[in-house]
Coordinates of C-alpha atoms in Angstrom, one line a residue:
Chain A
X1 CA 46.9 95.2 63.1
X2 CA 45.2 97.8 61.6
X3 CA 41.2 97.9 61.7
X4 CA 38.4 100.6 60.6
X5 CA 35.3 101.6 62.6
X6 CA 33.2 98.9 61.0
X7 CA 34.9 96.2 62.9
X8 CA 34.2 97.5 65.9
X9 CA 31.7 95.9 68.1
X10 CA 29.0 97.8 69.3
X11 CA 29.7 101.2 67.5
X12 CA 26.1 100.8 66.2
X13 CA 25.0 102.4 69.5
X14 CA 28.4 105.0 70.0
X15 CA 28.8 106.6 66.4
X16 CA 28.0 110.3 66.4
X17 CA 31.5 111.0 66.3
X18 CA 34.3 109.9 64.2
X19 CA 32.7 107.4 61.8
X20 CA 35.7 108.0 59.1
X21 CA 38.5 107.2 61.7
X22 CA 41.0 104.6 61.0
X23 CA 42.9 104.6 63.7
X24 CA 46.1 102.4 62.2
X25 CA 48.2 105.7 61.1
X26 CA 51.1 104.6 63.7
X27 CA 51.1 101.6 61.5
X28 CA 51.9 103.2 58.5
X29 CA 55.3 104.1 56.5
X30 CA 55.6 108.0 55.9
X31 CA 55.0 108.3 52.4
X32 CA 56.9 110.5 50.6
X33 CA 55.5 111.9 47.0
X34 CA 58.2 112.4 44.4
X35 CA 56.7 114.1 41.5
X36 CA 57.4 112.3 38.3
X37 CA 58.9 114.5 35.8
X38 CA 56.0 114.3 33.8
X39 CA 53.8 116.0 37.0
X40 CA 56.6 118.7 37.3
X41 CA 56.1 119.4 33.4
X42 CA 52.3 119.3 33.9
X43 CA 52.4 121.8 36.6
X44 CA 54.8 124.0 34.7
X45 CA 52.4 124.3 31.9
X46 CA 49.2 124.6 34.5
X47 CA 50.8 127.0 37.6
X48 CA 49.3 126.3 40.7
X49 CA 46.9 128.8 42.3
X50 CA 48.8 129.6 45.6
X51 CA 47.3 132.7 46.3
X52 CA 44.8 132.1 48.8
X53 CA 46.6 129.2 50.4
X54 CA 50.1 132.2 51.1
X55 CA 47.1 134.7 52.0
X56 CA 45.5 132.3 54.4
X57 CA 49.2 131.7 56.0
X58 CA 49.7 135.6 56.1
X59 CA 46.1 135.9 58.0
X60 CA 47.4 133.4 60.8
X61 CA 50.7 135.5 61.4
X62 CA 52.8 132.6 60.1
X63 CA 55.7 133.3 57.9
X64 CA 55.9 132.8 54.0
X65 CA 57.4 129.4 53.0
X66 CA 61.2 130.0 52.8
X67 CA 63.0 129.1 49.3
X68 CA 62.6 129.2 45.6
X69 CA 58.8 129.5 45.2
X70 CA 57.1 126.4 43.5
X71 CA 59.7 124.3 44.4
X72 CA 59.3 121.2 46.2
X73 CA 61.0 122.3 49.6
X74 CA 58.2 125.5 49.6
X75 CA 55.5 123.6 48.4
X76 CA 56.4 121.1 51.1
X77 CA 56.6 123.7 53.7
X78 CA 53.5 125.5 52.8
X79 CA 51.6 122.5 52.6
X80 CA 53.3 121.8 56.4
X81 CA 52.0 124.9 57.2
X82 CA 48.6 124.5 56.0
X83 CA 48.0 121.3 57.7
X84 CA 48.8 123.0 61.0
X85 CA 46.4 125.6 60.2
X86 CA 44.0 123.4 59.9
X87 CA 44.4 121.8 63.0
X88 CA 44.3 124.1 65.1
X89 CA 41.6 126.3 66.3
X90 CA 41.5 129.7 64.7
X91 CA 40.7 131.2 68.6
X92 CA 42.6 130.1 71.0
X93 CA 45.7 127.8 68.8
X94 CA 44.5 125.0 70.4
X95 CA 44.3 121.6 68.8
X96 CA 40.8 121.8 66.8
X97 CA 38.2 119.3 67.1
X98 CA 39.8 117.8 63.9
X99 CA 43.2 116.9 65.3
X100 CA 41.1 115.6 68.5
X101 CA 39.1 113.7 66.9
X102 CA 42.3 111.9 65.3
X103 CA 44.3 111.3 68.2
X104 CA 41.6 110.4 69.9
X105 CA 41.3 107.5 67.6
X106 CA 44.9 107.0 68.3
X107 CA 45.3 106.9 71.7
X108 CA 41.7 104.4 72.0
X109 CA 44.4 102.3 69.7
X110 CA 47.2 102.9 71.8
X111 CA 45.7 101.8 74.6
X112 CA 44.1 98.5 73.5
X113 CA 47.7 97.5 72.7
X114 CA 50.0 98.9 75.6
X115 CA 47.4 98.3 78.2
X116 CA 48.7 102.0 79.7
X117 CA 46.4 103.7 81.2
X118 CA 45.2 107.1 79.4
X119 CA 42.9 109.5 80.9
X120 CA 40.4 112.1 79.0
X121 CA 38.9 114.8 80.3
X122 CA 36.1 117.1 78.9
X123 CA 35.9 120.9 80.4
X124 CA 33.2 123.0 80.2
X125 CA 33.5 126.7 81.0
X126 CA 30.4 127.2 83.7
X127 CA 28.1 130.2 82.6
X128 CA 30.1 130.8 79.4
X129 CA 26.6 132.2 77.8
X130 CA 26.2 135.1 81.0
X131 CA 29.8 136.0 80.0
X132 CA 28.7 136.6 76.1
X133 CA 25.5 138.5 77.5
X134 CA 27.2 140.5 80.3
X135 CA 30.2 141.8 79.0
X136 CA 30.3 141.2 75.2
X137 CA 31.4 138.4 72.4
X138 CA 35.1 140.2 73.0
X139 CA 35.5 139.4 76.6
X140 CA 33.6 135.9 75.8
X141 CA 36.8 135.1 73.1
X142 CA 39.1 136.4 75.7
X143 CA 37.6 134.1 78.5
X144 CA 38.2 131.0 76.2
X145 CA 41.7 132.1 75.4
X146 CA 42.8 132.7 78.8
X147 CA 41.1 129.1 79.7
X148 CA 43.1 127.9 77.2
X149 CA 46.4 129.0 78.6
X150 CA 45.1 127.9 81.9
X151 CA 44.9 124.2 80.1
X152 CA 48.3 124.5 78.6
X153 CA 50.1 126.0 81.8
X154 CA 48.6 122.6 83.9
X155 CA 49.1 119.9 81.6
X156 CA 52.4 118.2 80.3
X157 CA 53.6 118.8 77.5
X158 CA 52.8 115.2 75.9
X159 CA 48.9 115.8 76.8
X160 CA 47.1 117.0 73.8
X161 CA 44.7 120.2 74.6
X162 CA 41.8 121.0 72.3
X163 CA 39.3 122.9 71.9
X164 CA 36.3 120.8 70.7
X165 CA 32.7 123.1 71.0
X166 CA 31.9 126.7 71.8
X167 CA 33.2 126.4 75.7
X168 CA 34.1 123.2 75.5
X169 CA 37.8 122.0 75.5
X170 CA 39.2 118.4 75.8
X171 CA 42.1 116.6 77.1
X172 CA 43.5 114.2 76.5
X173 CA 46.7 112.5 79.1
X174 CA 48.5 109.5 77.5
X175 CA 50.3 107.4 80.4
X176 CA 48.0 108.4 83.3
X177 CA 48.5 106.2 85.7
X178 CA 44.5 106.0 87.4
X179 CA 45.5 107.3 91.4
X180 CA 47.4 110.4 89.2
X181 CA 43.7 110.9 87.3
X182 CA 41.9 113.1 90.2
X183 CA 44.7 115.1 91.5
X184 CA 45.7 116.0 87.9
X185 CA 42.0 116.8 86.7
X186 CA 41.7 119.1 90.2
X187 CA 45.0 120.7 89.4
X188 CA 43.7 121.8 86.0
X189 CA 40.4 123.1 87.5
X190 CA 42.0 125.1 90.4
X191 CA 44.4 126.5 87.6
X192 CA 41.6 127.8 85.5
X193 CA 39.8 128.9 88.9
X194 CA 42.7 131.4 89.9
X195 CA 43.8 132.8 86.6
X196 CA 42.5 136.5 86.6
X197 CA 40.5 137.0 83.1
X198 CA 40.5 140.9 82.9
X199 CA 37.7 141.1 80.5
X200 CA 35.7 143.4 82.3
X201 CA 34.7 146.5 81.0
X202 CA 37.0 148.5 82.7
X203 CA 39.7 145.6 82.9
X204 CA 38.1 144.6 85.7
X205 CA 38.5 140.7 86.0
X206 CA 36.2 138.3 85.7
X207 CA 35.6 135.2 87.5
X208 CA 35.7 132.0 85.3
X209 CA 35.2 128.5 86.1
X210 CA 35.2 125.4 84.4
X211 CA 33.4 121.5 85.2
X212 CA 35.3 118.6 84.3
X213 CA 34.5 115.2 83.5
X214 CA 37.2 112.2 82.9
X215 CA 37.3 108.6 82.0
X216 CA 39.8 106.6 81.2
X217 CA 40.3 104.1 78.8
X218 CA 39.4 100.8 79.1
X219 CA 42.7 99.1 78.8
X220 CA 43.5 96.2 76.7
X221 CA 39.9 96.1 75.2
X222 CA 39.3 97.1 72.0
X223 CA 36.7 100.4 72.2
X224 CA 35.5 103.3 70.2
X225 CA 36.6 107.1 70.6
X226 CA 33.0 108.1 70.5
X227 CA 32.2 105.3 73.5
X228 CA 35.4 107.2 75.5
X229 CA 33.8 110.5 74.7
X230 CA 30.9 109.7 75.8
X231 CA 31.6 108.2 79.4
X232 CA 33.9 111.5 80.1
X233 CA 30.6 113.4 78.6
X234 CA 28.3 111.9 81.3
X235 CA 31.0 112.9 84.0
X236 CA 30.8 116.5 83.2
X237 CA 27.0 116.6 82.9
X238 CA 27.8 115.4 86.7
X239 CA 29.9 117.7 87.2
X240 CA 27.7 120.2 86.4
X241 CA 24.3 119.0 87.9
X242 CA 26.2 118.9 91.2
X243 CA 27.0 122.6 91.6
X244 CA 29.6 123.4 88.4
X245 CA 33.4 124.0 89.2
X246 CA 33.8 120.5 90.0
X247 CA 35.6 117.6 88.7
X248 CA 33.8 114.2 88.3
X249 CA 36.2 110.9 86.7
X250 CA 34.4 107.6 86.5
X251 CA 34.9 105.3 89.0
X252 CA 37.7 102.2 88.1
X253 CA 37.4 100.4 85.1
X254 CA 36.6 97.6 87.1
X255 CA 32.5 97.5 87.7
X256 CA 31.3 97.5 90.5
X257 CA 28.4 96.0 91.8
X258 CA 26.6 97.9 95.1
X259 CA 24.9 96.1 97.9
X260 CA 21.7 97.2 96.6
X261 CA 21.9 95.9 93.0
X262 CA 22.6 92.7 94.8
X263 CA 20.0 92.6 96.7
X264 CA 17.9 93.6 93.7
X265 CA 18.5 90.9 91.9
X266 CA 17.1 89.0 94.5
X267 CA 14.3 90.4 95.4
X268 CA 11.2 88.4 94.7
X269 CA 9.0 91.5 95.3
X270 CA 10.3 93.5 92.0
X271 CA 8.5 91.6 90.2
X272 CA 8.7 88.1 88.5
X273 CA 6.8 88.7 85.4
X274 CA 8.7 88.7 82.1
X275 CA 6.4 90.5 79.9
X276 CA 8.2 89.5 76.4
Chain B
X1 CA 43.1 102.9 52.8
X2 CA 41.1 100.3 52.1
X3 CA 38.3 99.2 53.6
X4 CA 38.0 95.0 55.2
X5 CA 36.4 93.0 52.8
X6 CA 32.8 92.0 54.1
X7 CA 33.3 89.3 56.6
X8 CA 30.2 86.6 55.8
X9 CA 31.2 85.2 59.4
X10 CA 29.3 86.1 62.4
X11 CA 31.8 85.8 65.6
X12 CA 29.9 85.0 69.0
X13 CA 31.7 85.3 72.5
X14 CA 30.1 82.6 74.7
X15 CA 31.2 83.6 78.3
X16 CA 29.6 83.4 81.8
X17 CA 30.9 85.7 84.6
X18 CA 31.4 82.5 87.2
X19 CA 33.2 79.6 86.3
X20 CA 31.3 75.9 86.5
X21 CA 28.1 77.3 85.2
X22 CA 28.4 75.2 81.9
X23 CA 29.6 77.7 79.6
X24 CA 32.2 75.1 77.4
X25 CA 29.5 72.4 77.9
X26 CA 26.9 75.2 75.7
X27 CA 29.4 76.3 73.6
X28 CA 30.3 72.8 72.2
X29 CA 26.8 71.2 72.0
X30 CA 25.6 74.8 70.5
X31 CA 28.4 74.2 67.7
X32 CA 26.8 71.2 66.7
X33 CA 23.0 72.2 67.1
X34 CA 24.2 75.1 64.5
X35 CA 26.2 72.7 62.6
X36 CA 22.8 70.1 62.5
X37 CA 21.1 73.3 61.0
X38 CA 23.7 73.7 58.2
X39 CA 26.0 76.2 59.5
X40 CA 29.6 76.1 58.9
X41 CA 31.0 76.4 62.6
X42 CA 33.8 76.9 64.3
X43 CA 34.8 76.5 67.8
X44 CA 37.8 78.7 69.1
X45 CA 39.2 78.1 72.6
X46 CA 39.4 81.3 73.6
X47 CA 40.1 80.2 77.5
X48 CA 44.0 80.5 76.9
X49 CA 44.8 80.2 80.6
X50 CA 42.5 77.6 81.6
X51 CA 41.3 75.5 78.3
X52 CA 39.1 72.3 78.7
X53 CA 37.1 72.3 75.9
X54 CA 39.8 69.5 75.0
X55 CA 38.0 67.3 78.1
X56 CA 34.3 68.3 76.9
X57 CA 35.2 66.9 73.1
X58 CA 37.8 64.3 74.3
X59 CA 40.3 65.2 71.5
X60 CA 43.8 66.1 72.5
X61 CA 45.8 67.0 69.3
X62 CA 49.4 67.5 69.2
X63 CA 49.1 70.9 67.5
X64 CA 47.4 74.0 69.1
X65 CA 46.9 77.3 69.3
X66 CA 49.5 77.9 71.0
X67 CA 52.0 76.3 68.2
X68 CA 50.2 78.8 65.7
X69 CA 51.2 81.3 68.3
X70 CA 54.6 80.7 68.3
X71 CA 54.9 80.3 64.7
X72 CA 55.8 76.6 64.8
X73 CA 52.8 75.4 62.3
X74 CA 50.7 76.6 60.2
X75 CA 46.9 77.7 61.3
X76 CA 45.2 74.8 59.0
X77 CA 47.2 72.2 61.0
X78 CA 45.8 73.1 63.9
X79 CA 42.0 73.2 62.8
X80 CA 40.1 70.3 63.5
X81 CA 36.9 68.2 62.9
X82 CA 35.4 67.5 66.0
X83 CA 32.4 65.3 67.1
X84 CA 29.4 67.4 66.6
X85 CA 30.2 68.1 63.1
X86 CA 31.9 72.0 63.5
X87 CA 35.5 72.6 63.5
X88 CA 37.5 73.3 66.8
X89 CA 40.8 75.4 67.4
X90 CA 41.9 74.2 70.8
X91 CA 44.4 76.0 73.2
X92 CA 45.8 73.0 74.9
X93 CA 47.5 72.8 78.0
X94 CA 50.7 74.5 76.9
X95 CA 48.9 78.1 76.8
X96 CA 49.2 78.9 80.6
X97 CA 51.9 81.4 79.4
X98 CA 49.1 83.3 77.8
X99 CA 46.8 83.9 81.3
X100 CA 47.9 87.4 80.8
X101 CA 46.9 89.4 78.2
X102 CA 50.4 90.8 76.3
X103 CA 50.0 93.0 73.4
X104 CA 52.0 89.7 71.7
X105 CA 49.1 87.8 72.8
X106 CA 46.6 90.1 71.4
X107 CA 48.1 90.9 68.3
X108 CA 48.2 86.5 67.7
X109 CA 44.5 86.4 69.0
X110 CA 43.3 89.0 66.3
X111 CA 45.2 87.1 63.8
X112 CA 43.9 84.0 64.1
X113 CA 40.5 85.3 64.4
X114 CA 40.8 87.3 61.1
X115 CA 42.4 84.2 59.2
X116 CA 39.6 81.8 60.2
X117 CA 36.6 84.3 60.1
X118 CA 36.2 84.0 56.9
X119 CA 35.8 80.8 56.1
X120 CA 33.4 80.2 58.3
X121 CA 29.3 80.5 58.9
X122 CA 29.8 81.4 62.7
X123 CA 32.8 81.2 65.5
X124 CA 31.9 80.7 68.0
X125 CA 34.7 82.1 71.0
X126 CA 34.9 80.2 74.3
X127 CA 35.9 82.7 76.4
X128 CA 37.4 82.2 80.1
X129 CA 35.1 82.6 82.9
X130 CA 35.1 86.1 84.9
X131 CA 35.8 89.3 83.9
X132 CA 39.5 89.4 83.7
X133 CA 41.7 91.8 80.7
X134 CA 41.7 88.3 78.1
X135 CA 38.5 88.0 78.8
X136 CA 36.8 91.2 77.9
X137 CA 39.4 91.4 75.2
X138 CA 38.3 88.4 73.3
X139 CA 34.7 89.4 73.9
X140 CA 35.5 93.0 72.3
X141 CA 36.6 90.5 69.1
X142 CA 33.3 89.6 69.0
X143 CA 29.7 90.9 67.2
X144 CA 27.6 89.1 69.5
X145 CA 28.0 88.2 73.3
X146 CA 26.0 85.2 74.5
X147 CA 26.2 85.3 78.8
X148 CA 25.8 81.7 79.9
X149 CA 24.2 82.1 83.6
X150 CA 22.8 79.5 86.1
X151 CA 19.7 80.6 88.5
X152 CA 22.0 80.1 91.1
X153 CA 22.6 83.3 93.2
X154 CA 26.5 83.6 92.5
X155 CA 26.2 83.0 88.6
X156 CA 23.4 85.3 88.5
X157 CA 25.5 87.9 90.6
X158 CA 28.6 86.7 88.3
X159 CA 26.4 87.3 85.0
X160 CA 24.9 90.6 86.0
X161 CA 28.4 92.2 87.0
X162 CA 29.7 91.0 83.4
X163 CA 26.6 92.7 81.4
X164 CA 27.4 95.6 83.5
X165 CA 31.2 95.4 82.3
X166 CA 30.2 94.9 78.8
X167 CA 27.4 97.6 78.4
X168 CA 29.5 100.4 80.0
X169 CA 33.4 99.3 78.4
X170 CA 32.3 98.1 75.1
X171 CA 28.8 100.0 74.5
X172 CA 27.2 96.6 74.3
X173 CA 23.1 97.5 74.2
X174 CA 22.7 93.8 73.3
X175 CA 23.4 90.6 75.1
X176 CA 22.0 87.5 74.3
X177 CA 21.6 85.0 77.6
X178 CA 21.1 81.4 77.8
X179 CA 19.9 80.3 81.2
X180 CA 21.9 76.9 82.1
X181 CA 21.0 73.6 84.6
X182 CA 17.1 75.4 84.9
X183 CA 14.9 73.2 87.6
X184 CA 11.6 74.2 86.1
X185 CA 10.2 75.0 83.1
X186 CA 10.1 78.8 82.5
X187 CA 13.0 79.3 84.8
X188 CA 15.2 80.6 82.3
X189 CA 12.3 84.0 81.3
X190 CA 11.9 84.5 85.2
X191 CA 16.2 84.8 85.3
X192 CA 16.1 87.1 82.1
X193 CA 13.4 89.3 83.7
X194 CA 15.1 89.8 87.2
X195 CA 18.5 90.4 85.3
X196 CA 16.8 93.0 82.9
X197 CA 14.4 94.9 86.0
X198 CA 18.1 95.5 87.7
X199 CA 19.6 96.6 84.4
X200 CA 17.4 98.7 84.1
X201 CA 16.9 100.5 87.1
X202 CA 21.1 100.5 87.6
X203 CA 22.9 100.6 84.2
X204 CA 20.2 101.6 81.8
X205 CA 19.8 105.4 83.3
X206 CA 23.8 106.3 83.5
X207 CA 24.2 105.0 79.3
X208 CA 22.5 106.7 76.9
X209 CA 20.1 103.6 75.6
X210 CA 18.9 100.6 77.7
X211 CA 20.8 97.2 78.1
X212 CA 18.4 94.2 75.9
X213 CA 18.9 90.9 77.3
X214 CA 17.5 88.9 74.8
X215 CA 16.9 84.8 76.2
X216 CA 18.4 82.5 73.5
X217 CA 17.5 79.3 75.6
X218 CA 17.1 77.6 78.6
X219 CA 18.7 73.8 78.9
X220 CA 17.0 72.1 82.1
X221 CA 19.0 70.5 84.9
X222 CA 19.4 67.0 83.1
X223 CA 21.3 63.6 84.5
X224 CA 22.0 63.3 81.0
X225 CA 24.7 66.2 80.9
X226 CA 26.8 65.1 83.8
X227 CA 26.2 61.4 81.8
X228 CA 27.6 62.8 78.7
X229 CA 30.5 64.9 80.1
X230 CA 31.4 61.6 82.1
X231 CA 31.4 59.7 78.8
X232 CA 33.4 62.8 77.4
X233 CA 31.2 62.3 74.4
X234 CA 29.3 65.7 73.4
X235 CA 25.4 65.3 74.8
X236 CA 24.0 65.9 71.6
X237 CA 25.9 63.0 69.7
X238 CA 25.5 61.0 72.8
X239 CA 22.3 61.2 74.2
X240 CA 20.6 63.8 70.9
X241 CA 17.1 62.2 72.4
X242 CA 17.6 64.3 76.3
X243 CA 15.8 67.1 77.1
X244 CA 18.8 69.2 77.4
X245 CA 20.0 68.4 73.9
X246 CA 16.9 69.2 72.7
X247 CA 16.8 72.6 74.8
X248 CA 20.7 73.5 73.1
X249 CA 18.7 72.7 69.7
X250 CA 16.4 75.1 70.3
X251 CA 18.2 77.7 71.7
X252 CA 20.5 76.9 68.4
X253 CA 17.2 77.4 66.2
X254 CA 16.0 80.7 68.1
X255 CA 19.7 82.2 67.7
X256 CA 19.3 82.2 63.8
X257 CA 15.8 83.4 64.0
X258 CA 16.9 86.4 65.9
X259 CA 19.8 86.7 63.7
X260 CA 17.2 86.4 60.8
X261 CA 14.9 89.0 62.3

């Protein structure tokens, strides 16, 4: 099976995110270039300008490309290393929205095959901006990066952590059975709660919290990422409206219908009139 | 990568959130309203656990679905004319296997759906009743979701829970309704209003746009039907003169004009 964003039903309402996603990649045979001789000849006469690509590489602390330069095994591991690079987020070495944004689209497919539950959560760090205007844009940077070890240090290693806004990370937990969903998402929050952040001005330490909101995939139906996104989105706005350092996760993927909708869709008194 | 080639067909998921409300009964007798007003239509028994859109039409072929499933004929075999002038795909009895939803199951279901899409004005999927995995997965196949609904307490209940599914699983902000076995005219507005106030005071404010129920039709209570289903002949070749044949008409008409619009 393998299907683009157009096919998907209602995306006309869910498409701020992600509109070039194809999320088939698992389907798809590793390609593997072989340059034809005539290419090789081509790029003997034209050399390739490699400069900023081995400076870029030297900026991020990663090593130089091991091998004869220009030949296929370097250009193959400097092109390996540039796709990390841009993957990850310059900051903290998180996964960057990017890579998010792609797995993302491959988990939503995951899901609507396997039928196994997957959980996402969005985290917000609470008063990031008081931070930035209290104590500087440094102690703001180190803030995000200690949050982000925080993430790392509470997740498994299979869950992808990103960093997706300013303050906002993501993540997301493949194979998360729903009972696991609250005690995992509370274990990440307390994490982040109790790491010291010496950011201070004197190394003092500073107190940082984070909201979370989760949902969890709908299993076996066919979704978007941006739909997902959004649900775990209007969690943490929850989250936050009701006090910050809190973790909201939508209630089970099966609806529920209160008492009182019930009753409203019986009540004669809210009105009759179809005004069509 | 490549993108799908433009698919002409429009897919529909008829489905009802109770069972018994009429939902195979519309979904037949819509087929052939839409096939009266020149659409190419076909009908695809998408209740794979619980199939009887074989009784409404009276046909019981020897090749099904569930032989395209297992890879025993080809798709065309199993294609049929029916009465009302549309094509059906039946399930037939031997699909029980498939009341759960395997990723097998899904992987055939897409297929199908992808073969026959295209050669076809509209398909129309008849979906199980409630709101079970197959269900909701055959609905997330579909463009358009048309909620069959009595204005009988439980169906209404039934219907309401399944918008609410739909709008906050799928990000459906449309659903077209069709209010069945109506006792009065004018019925069938009065059900789309009460179901649209409660949408909107419960589901509309936790999305990020409202919930449109938008009324296709409403078919009036009519002797007729239970006449016709009795008969297993399809109302509107049997009796194309009743009032509820004529409602299914219109409702037929008004689903192009708001497909037009």
């Amino acid at each position: 099976m393998s299907w683009s964003v157009g096919a998907i039903p209602g995306r006309r309402h869910a498409d701020r995110l992600l509109d070039c996603f194809h999320p088939c990649q698992d389907d798809r045979p590793t390609t593997s270039f072989v340059p034809s001789p005539e290419a090789i000849q081509a790029s003997a006469a034209a050399p390739l300008q490699l400069e900023q690509a081995l400076q870029l590489l030297a900026q991020s602390g990663r090593p130089v490309p091991a091998g004869e330069p220009g030949s296929p095994g370097w250009l193959q591991e400097l092109i390996d290393a540039l796709v990390d690079l841009s993957s990850r987020d310059a900051l903290t070495g998180l996964a960057n929205r990017r890579s998010f944004e792609l797995a993302l689209a491959r988990e939503v497919d995951r899901v609507a095959r396997s039928g196994e539950p997957a959980l996402l959560l969005v985290l917000d760090v609470d008063h990031f901006k008081r931070v930035n205007d209290t104590f500087g844009h440094a102690a703001g940077d180190q803030v995000l990066r200690a949050v982000a070890t925080a993430l790392l240090d509470s997740v498994r290693p299979m869950d992808l952590v990103a960093r997706i806004g300013g303050e906002e990370f993501a993540i997301i937990l493949p194979n998360c059975p729903e009972p696991f969903g609250a005690t995992v998402a509370e274990r990440v929050r307390r994490r982040v709660e109790r790491a010291p952040v010496l950011a201070g001005p004197a190394g003092q330490p500073i107190e940082v919290t984070i909201s979370i909101g989760g949902a969890f995939a709908p299993q076996w139906v066919r979704s978007t990422p941006a739909l997902w996104v959004e649900r775990a989105d209007q969690q943490l706005y929850r989250a936050k409206a009701q006090g910050r350092n809190l973790v909201q996760l939508e209630a089970g993927a099966v609806c529920f219908v209160s008492s009182e909708e019930r009753q409203a869709l019986f009540d004669t008194t809210f009105g009759f009139e179809d005004l069509e | 990568m490549t993108a799908p080639a433009p698919r002409r067909s429009r897919i529909t998921a008829v489905t009802s959130g109770k069972g018994g409300v009429g939902k195979t009964f519309v979904a037949a007798n819509l087929a052939a309203a839409l096939a009266r007003l020149g659409q190419k239509v076909l009908v695809l028994d998408a209740d794979l656990g619980l199939a009887n859109l074989d009784v409404v039409l009276n046909l019981f072929p020897k090749i099904t679905l569930h032989d395209v499933f297992t890879g025993r004929q080809p798709l065309d075999e199993a294609i049929l004319p029916a009465p009302g002038g549309f094509s059906v795909l039946l399930a037939g009895s031997g699909m029980v296997e498939y009341s759960r939803m395997t990723p097998e199951v899904r992987e055939q279901l897409q297929k199908v759906i992808d073969e026959v899409a295209p050669r076809f004005d509209r398909v129309l999927l008849d979906t199980g009743a409630g709101i079970s995995d197959v269900v909701l997965y055959t609905v997330s196949l579909a463009d358009d979701v048309l909620v069959v609904a009595t204005p009988e307490p439980t169906s209404l209940t039934d219907a309401y829970a399944t918008i609410k599914v739909l709008a906050t699983t799928q990000g459906r902000r449309e659903i077209q309704l069709l209010v069945n076995q109506v006792r009065r005219p004018g019925e069938g507005r009065t059900v789309r209003a009460q179901l649209q106030q409660v949408l909107d005071r419960y589901v509309g404010p936790s999305l990020d746009g409202a919930v449109r129920l938008t009324l296709v039709g409403e078919v009036p209570a009519d002797t007729a039907v239970r006449e016709a289903v009795q008969r297993r002949q399809l109302l509107l070749e049997s009796l194309p003169g009743a009032l509820a044949s004529q409602a299914v008409v219109a409702a037929a008409s008004r689903l192009l004009d708001l497909e037009a619009a």
